[in-house]
Short mmCIF file of C-alpha atoms and ligand atoms in Angstrom, two decimals:
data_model
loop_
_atom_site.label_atom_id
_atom_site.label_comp_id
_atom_site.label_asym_id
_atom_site.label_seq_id
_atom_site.Cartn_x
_atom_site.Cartn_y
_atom_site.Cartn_z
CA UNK A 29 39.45 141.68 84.47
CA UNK A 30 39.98 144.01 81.47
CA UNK A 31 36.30 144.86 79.59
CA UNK A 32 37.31 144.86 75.75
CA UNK A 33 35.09 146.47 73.45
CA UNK A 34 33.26 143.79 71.15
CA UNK A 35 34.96 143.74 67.76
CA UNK A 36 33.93 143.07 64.40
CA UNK A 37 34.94 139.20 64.58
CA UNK A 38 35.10 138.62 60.77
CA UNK A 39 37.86 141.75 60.76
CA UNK A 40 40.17 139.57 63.12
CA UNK A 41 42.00 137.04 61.04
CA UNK A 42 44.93 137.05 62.87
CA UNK A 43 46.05 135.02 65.64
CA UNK A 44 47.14 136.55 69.32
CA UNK A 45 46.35 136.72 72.68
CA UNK A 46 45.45 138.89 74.94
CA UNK A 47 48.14 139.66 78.14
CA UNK A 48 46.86 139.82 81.27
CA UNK A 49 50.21 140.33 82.94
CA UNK A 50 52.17 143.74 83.62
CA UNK A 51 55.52 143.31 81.58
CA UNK A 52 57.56 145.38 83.93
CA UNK A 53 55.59 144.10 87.53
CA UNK A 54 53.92 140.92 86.53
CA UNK A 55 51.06 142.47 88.61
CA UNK A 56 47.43 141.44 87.04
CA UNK A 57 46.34 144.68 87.36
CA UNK A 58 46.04 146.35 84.01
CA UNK A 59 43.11 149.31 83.64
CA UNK A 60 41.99 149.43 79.65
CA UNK A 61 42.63 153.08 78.24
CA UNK A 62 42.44 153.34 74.73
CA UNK A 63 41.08 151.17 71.73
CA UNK A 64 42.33 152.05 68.15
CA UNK A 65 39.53 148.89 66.62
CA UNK A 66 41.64 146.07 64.29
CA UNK A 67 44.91 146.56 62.42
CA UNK A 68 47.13 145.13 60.12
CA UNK A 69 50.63 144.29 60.95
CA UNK A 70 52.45 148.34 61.31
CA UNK A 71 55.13 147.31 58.99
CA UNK A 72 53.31 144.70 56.65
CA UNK A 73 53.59 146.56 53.50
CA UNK A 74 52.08 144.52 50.41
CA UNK A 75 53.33 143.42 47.10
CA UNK A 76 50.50 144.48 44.31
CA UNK A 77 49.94 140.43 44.07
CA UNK A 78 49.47 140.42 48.10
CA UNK A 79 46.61 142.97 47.69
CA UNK A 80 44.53 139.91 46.54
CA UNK A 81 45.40 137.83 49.64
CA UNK A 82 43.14 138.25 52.95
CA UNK A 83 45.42 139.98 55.73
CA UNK A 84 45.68 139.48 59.07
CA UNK A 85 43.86 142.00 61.48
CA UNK A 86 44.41 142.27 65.22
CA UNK A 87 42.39 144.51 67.84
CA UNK A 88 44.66 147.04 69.20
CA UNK A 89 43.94 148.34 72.98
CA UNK A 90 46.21 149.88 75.33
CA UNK A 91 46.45 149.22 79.24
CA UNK A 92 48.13 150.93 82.24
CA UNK A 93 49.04 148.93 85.06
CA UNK A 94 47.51 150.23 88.32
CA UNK A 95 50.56 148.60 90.29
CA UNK A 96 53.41 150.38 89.16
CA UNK A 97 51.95 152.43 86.02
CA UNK A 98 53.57 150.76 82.97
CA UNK A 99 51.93 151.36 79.57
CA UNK A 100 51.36 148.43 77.06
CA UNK A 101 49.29 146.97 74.11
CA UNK A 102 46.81 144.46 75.39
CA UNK A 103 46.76 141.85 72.31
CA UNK A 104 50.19 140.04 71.91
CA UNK A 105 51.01 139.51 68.24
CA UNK A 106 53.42 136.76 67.62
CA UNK A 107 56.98 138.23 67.06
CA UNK A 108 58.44 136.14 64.42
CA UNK A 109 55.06 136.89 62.28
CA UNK A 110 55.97 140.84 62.85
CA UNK A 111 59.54 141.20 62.48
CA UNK A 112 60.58 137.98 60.09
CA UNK A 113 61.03 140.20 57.01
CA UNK A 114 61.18 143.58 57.89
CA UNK A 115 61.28 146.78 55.58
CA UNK A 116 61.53 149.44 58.16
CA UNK A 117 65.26 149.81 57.50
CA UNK A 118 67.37 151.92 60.01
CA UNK A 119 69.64 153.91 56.99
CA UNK A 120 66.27 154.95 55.63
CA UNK A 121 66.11 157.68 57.86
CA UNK A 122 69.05 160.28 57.64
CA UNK A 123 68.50 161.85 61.19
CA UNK A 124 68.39 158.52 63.04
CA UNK A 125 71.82 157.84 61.06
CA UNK A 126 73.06 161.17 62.76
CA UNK A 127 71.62 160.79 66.00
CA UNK A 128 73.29 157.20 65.79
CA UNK A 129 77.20 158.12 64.87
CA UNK A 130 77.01 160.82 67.55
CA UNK A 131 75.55 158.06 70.25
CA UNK A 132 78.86 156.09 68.95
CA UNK A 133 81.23 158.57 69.27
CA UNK A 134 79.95 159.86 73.10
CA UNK A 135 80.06 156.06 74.25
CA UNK A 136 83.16 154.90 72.99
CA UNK A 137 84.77 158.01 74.56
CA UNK A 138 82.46 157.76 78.00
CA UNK A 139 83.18 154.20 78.76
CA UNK A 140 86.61 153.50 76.58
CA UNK A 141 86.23 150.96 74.49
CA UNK A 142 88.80 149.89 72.33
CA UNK A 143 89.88 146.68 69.84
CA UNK A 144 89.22 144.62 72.58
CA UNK A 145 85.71 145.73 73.77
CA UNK A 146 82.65 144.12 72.24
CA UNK A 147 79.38 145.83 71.18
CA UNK A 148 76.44 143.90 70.84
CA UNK A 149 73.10 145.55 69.53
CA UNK A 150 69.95 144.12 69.86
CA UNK A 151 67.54 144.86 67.06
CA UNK A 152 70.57 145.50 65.07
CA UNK A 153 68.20 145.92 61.54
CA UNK A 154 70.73 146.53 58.73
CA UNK A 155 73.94 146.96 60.88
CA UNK A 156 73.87 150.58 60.73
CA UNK A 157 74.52 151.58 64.36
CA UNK A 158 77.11 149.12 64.79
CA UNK A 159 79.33 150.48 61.60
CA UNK A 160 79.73 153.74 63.84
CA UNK A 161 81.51 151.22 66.68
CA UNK A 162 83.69 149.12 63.91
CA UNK A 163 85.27 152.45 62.61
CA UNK A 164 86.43 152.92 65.86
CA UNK A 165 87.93 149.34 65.88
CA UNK A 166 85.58 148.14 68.79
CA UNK A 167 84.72 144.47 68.03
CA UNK A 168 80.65 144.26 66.90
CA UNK A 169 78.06 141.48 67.24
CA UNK A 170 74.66 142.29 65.47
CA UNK A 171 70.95 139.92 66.59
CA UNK A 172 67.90 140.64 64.91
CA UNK A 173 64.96 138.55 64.11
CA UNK A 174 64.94 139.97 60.74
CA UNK A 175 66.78 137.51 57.82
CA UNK A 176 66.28 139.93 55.52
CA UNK A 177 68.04 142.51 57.58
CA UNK A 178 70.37 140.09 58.47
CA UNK A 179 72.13 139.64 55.30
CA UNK A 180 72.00 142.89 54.83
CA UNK A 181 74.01 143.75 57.61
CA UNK A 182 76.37 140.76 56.73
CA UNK A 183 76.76 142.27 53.17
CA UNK A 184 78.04 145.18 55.48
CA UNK A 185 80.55 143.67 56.80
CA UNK A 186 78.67 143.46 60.41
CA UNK A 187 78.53 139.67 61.98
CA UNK A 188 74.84 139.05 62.58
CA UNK A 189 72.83 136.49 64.11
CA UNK A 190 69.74 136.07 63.03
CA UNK A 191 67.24 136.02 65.60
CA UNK A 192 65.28 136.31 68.74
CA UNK A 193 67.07 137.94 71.52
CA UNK A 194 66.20 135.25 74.52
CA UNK A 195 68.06 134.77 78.29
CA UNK A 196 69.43 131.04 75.97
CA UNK A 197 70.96 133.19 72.96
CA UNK A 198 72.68 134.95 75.41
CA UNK A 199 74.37 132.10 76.76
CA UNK A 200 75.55 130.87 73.85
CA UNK A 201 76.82 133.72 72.60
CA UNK A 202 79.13 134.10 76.08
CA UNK A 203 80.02 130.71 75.17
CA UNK A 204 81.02 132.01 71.70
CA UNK A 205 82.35 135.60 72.00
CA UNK A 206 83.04 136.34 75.71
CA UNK A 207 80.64 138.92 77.54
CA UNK A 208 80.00 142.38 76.04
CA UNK A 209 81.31 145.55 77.60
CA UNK A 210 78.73 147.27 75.66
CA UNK A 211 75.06 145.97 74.89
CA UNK A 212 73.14 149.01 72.93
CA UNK A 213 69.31 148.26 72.06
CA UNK A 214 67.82 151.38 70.34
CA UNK A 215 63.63 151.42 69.85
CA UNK A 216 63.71 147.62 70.42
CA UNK A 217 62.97 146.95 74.14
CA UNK A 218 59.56 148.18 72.98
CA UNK A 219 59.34 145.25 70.61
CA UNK A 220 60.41 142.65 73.27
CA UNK A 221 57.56 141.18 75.40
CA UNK A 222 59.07 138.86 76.96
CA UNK A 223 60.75 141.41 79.48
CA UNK A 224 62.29 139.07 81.91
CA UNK A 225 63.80 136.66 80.03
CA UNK A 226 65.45 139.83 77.99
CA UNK A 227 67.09 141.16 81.30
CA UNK A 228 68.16 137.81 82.50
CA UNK A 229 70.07 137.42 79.52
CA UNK A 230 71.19 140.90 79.72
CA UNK A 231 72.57 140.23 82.89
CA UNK A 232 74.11 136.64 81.88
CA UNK A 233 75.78 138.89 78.94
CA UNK A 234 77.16 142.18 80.40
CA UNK A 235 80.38 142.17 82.22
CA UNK A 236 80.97 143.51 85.79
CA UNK A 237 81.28 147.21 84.55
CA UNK A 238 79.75 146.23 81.26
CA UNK A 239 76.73 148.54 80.13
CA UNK A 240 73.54 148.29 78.48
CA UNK A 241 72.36 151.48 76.60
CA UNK A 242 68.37 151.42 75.76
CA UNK A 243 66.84 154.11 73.82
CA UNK A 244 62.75 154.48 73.74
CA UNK A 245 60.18 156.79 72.83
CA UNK A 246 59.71 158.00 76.05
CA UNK A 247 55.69 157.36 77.79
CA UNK A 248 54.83 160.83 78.71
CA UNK A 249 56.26 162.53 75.89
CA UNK A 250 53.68 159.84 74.09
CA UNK A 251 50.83 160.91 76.39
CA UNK A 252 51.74 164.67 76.36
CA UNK A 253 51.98 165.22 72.87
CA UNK A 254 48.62 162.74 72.54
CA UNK A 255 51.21 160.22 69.68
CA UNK A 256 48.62 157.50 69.58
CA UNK A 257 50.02 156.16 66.32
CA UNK A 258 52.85 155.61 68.03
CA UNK A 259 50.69 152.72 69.85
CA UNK A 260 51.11 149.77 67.31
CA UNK A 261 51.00 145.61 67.56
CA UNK A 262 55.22 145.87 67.54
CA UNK A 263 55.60 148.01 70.38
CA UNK A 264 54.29 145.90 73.10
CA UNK A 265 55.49 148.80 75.68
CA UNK A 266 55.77 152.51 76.42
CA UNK A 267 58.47 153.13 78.58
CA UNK A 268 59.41 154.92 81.63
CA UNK A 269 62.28 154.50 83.86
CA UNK A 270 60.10 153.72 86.92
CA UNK A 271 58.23 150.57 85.76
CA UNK A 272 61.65 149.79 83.57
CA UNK A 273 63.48 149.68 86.84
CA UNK A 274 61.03 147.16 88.97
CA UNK A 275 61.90 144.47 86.00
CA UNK A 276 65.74 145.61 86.38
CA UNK A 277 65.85 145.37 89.83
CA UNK A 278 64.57 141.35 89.14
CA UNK A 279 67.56 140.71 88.05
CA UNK A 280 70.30 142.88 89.96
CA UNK A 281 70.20 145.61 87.21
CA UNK A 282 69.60 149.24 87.91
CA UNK A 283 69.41 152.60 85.60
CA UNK A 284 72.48 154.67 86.69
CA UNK A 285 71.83 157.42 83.82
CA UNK A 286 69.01 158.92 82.05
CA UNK A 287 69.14 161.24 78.89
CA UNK A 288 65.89 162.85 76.58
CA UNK A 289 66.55 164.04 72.83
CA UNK A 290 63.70 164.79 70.38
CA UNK A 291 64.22 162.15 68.57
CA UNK A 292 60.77 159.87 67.04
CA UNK A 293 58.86 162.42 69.28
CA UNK A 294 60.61 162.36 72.45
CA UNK A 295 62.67 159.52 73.40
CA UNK A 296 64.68 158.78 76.54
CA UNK A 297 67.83 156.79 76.94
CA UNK A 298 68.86 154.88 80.25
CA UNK A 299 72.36 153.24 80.92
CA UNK A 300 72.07 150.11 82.81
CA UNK A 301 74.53 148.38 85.02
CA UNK A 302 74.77 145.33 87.12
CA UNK A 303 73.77 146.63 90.56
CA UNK A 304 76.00 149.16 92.38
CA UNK A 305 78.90 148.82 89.16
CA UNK A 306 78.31 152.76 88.73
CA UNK A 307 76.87 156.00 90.94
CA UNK A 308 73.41 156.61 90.32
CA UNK A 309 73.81 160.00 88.06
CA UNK A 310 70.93 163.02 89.71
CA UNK A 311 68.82 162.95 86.68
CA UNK A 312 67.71 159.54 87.24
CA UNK A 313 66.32 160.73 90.37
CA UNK A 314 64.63 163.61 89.19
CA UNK A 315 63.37 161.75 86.48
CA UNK A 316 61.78 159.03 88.56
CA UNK A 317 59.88 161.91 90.79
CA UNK A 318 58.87 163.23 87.73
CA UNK A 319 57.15 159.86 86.38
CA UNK A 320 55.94 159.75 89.90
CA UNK A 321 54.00 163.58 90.08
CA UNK A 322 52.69 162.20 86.20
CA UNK A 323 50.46 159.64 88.55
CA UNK A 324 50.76 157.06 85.73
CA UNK A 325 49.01 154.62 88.23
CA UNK A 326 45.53 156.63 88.11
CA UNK A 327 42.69 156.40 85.50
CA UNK A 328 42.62 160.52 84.99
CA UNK A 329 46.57 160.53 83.58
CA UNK A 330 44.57 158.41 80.65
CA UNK A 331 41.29 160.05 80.77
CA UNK A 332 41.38 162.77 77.55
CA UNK A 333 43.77 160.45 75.63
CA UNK A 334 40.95 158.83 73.62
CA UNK A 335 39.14 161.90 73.19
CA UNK A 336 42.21 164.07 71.80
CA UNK A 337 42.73 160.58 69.29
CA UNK A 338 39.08 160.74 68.30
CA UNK A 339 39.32 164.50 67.61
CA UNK A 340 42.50 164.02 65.11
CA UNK A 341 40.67 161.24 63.23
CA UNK A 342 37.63 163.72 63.11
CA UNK A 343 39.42 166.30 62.15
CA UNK A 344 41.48 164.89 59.16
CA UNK A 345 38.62 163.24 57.59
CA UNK A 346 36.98 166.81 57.82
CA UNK A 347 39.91 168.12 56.11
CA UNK A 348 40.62 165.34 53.49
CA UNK A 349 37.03 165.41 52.17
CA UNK A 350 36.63 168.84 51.82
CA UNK A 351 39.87 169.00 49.97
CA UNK A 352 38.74 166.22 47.75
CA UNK A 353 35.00 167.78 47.58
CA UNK A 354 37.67 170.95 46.25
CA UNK A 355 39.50 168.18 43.87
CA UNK A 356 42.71 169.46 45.59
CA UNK A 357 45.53 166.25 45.64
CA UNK A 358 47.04 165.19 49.02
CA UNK A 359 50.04 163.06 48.70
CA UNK A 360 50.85 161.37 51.89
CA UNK A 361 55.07 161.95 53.21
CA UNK A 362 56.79 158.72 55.23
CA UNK A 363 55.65 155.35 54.89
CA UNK A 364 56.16 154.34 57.97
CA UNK A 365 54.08 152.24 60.94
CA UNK A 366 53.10 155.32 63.03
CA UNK A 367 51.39 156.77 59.45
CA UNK A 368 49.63 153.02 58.90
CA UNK A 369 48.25 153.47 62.46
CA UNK A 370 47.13 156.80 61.68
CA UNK A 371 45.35 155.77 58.14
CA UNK A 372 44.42 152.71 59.21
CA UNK A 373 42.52 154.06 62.30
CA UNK A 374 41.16 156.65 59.85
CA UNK A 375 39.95 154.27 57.12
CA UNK A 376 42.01 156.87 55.04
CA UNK A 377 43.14 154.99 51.64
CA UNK A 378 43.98 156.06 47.94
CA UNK A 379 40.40 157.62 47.56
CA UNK A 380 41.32 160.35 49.93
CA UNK A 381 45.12 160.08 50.17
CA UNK A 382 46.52 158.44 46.34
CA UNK A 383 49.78 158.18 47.46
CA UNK A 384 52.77 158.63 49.65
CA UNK A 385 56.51 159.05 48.59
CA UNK A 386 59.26 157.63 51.18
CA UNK A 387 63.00 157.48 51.27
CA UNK A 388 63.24 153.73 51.73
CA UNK A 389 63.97 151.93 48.22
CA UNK A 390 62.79 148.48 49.71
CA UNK A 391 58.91 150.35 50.37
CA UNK A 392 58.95 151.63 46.79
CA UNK A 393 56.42 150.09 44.69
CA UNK A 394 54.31 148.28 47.53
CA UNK A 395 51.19 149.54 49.13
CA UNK A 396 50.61 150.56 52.66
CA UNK A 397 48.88 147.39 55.40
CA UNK A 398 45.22 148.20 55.50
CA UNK A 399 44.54 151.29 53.53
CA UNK A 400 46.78 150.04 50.14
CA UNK A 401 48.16 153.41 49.57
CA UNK A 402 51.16 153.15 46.44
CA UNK A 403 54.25 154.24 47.50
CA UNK A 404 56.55 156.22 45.45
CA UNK A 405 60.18 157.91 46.04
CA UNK A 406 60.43 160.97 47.28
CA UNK A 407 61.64 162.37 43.80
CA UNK A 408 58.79 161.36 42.51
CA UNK A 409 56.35 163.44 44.85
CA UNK A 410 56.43 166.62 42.36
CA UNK A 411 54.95 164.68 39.02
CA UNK A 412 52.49 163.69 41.40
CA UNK A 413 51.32 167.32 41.61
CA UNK A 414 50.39 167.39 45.09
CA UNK A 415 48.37 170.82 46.74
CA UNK A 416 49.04 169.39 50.14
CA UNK A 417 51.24 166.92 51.87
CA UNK A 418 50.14 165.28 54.55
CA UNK A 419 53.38 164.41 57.03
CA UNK A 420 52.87 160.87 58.05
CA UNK A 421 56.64 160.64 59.83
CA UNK A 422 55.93 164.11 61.31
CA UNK A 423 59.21 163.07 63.55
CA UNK A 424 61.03 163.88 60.90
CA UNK A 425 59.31 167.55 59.38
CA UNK A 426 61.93 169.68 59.56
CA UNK A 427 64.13 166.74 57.73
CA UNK A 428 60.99 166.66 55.64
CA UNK A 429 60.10 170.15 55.08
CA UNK A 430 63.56 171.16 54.47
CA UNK A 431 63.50 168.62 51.65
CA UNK A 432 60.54 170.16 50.59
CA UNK A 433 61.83 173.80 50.47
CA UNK A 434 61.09 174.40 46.22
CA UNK A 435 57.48 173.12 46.70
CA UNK A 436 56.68 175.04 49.20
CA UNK A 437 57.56 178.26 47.09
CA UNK A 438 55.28 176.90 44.14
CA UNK A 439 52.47 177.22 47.30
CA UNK A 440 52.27 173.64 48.37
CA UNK A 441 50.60 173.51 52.00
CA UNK A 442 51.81 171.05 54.32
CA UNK A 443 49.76 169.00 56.86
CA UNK A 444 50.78 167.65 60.46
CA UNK A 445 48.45 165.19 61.89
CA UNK A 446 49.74 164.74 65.86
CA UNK A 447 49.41 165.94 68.21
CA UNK A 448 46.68 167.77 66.50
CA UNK A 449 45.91 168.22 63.08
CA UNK A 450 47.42 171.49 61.72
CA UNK A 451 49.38 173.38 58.71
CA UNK A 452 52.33 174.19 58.98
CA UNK A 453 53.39 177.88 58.72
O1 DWN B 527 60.13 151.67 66.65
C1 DWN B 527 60.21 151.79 65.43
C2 DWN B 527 60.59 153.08 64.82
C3 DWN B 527 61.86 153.57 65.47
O2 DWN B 527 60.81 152.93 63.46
C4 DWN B 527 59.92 150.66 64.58
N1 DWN B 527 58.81 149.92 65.22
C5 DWN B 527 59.50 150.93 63.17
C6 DWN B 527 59.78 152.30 62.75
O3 DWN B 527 58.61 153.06 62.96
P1 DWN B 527 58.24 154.10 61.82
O4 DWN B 527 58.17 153.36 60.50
O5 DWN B 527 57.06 154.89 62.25
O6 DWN B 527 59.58 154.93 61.89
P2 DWN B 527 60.13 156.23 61.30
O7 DWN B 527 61.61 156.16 61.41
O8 DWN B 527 59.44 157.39 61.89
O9 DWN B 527 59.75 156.15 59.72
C7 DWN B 527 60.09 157.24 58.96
C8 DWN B 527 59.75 156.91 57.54
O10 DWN B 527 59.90 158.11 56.81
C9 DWN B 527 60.73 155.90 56.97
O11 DWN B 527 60.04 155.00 56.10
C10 DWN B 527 61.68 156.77 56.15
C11 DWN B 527 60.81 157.93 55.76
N2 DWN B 527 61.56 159.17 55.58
C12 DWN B 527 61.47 159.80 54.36
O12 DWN B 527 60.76 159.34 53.46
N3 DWN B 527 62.18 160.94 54.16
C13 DWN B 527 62.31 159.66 56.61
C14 DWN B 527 63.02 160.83 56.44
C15 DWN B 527 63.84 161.40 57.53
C16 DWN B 527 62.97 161.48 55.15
O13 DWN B 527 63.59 162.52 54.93
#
């Protein structure tokens, strides 16, 4: 039985549960690690009228399973309340663009797909990725909760549906478009709880030699480089390719490739096959020995994580109010869920931090979940005279700083919360 610290009851408005289960085993044998106290939704940026309205708050605590060492978030927020309407918007992020046409390019090549292959992405957002497939005349599905996203995408000229991907959507859409050669799901298997009824329709949907390409921020990157604010209510898991693998195997899947690229702190991406369709490639298996030396079975892997979160939140209040006390401006950079985490966990809001600037014209003009931060554009961070900026999306700081280049020469100092708060030279 999992011991959960008491919380402040009036704080949690929100509804969810609390799983029991391991996602990836189904083993009951989850160990408590780390508690980040109650948040609002990662991505629930407000309207100024919504700052009037109560929000929802939900505990946030992290478990390891003991069986076969999966990481996930203990309270289970309902989905549709997360990811309805949506403003984290996949072309608001240059790099992941980049990192996205090249992904394209390598698969379409690797595995030949042509007019008559389909693509279908799960967690499709605004149709981005998929664009990258329909230059190269491959035939593109889109499915993501998000309506809002949805039409977007459809505006784009990529066929969406908008919703939940379940083992019954699956079937319908065989019924409807055939089965895909290609099924990509980039930082979304995270957001899926329901783990086996995604892999049974993954299995329904895939064709013999068909493929499914899943990209994640990769566990012991996440536990290495201590990214607790990574740990949010939408990712319900932290993924490695051992624990990934027992739910495969469930349903005559199996990893046959691994890569890693530094992408939203270190992610990992796994091709997955219907058992024995492909030769299991060598870094799979030194991957898997590699999760295995990590021990993420046993309580010490977790041991210092809490202490080396406690010590960031520590040490940026320290900072903050002495910069304050020195009536020196911090302007936050990235408006994004990992930086609501971090201020929410913080109880950082406008008093220490007044604002933060983002590229994404659908956050402009609303206020962060929580801490109600205003957000501005990023051309707008210089008439806000900043001293310091404080890198919220510190995935992206050389993006960022490079951006950044002419205020840095006017002697603007730039701050990097994770994995430990420091300037940057
Ligand atoms: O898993 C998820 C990751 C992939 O994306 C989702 N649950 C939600 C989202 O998380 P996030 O909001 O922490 O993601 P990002 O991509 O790290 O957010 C970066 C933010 O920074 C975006 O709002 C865009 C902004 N940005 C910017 O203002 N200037 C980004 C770049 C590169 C820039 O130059």
């Amino acid at each position: 039985m999992i011991k959960l610290p008491a919380y402040n009851k009036l704080a949690v408005e929100g509804t969810y549960f609390d799983e029991k289960t391991c996602r990836a085993c189904l083993e009951k044998k989850l160990s408590h690690f780390l508690s980040l106290g109650c948040m609002p939704k990662p991505n629930g940026f407000l309207t100024k009228k919504a700052l009037l309205k109560p929000e929802p708050y939900y505990p946030l605590d992290a478990a390891y399973c003991k069986n076969c060492g999966h990481v996930q978030t203990i309270q289970i927020v309902d989905s549709k309340t997360m990811f309805e309407n949506y403003v984290y918007v996949t072309a608001g992020a240059k790099p992941m663009l980049d990192h996205m046409e090249e992904t394209a390019k390598e698969l379409v090549t690797r595995f030949k797909l042509n007019n008559k292959s389909l693509v279908i992405d799960l967690g499709s957002n605004d149709g981005s990725f998929l664009q990258y497939f329909k230059k190269n005349k491959v035939k593109v599905l889109g499915i993501d909760p998000a309506k809002n996203l949805a039409e977007e995408a459809e505006r784009n000229g990529i066929e969406t549906i908008a919703d939940l991907f379940t083992q019954s959507l699956a079937q319908k859409v065989v019924e409807k478009k055939g089965k895909a050669d290609l099924i990509t799901a980039f930082n979304v298997i995270a957001h899926i709880p329901t783990w086996f009824d995604l892999f049974a329709g993954i299995s329904d949907l895939l064709t013999t030699k068909g493929v499914m390409v899943i990209e994640f921020p990769y566990v012991l990157e996440m536990l290495k480089k201590n990214e607790f604010d990574t740990i949010y209510h939408e990712h319900f898991s932290y993924i490695g390719i051992n624990a990934m693998n027992v739910a495969l195997k469930k349903h005559g899947l199996e990893i046959f490739d691994v890569q890693f690229f530094t992408i939203h702190g270190g992610s990992a991406r796994v091709l997955i096959s219907h058992t024995n369709a492909y030769p299991i490639e060598k870094a799979v298996k030194t991957t898997s020995a590699k999760e295995k030396r990590a021990k993420l079975t046993e309580a010490a892997t977790y041991k210092n994580f809490q202490v080396a979160t406690k010590k960031v939140k520590k040490d940026l209040l320290t900072l903050l109010k002495k910069l304050k006390k020195e009536n020196k401006t911090v302007i936050g950079y990235g408006a994004c869920a990992k930086g609501n985490v971090l201020l929410n966990y913080c109880g950082i809001t406008s008093e220490l931090l007044p604002a933060i600037v983002d590229s994404t014209p659908l956050k402009h003009g609303l206020y962060t979940p929580g801490t109600h931060i205003p957000i501005y554009s990023e051309a707008e961070l210089s008439t806000l005279k900043p001293d310091y900026v404080l890198i919220l999306a510190w995935n992206f700081a050389e993006t960022i700083l490079k951006k950044c280049e002419p205020l840095k020469k006017d002697g603007v100092k730039f701050i990097i919360p994770i994995p430990k708060v420091h300037f940057v030279k």
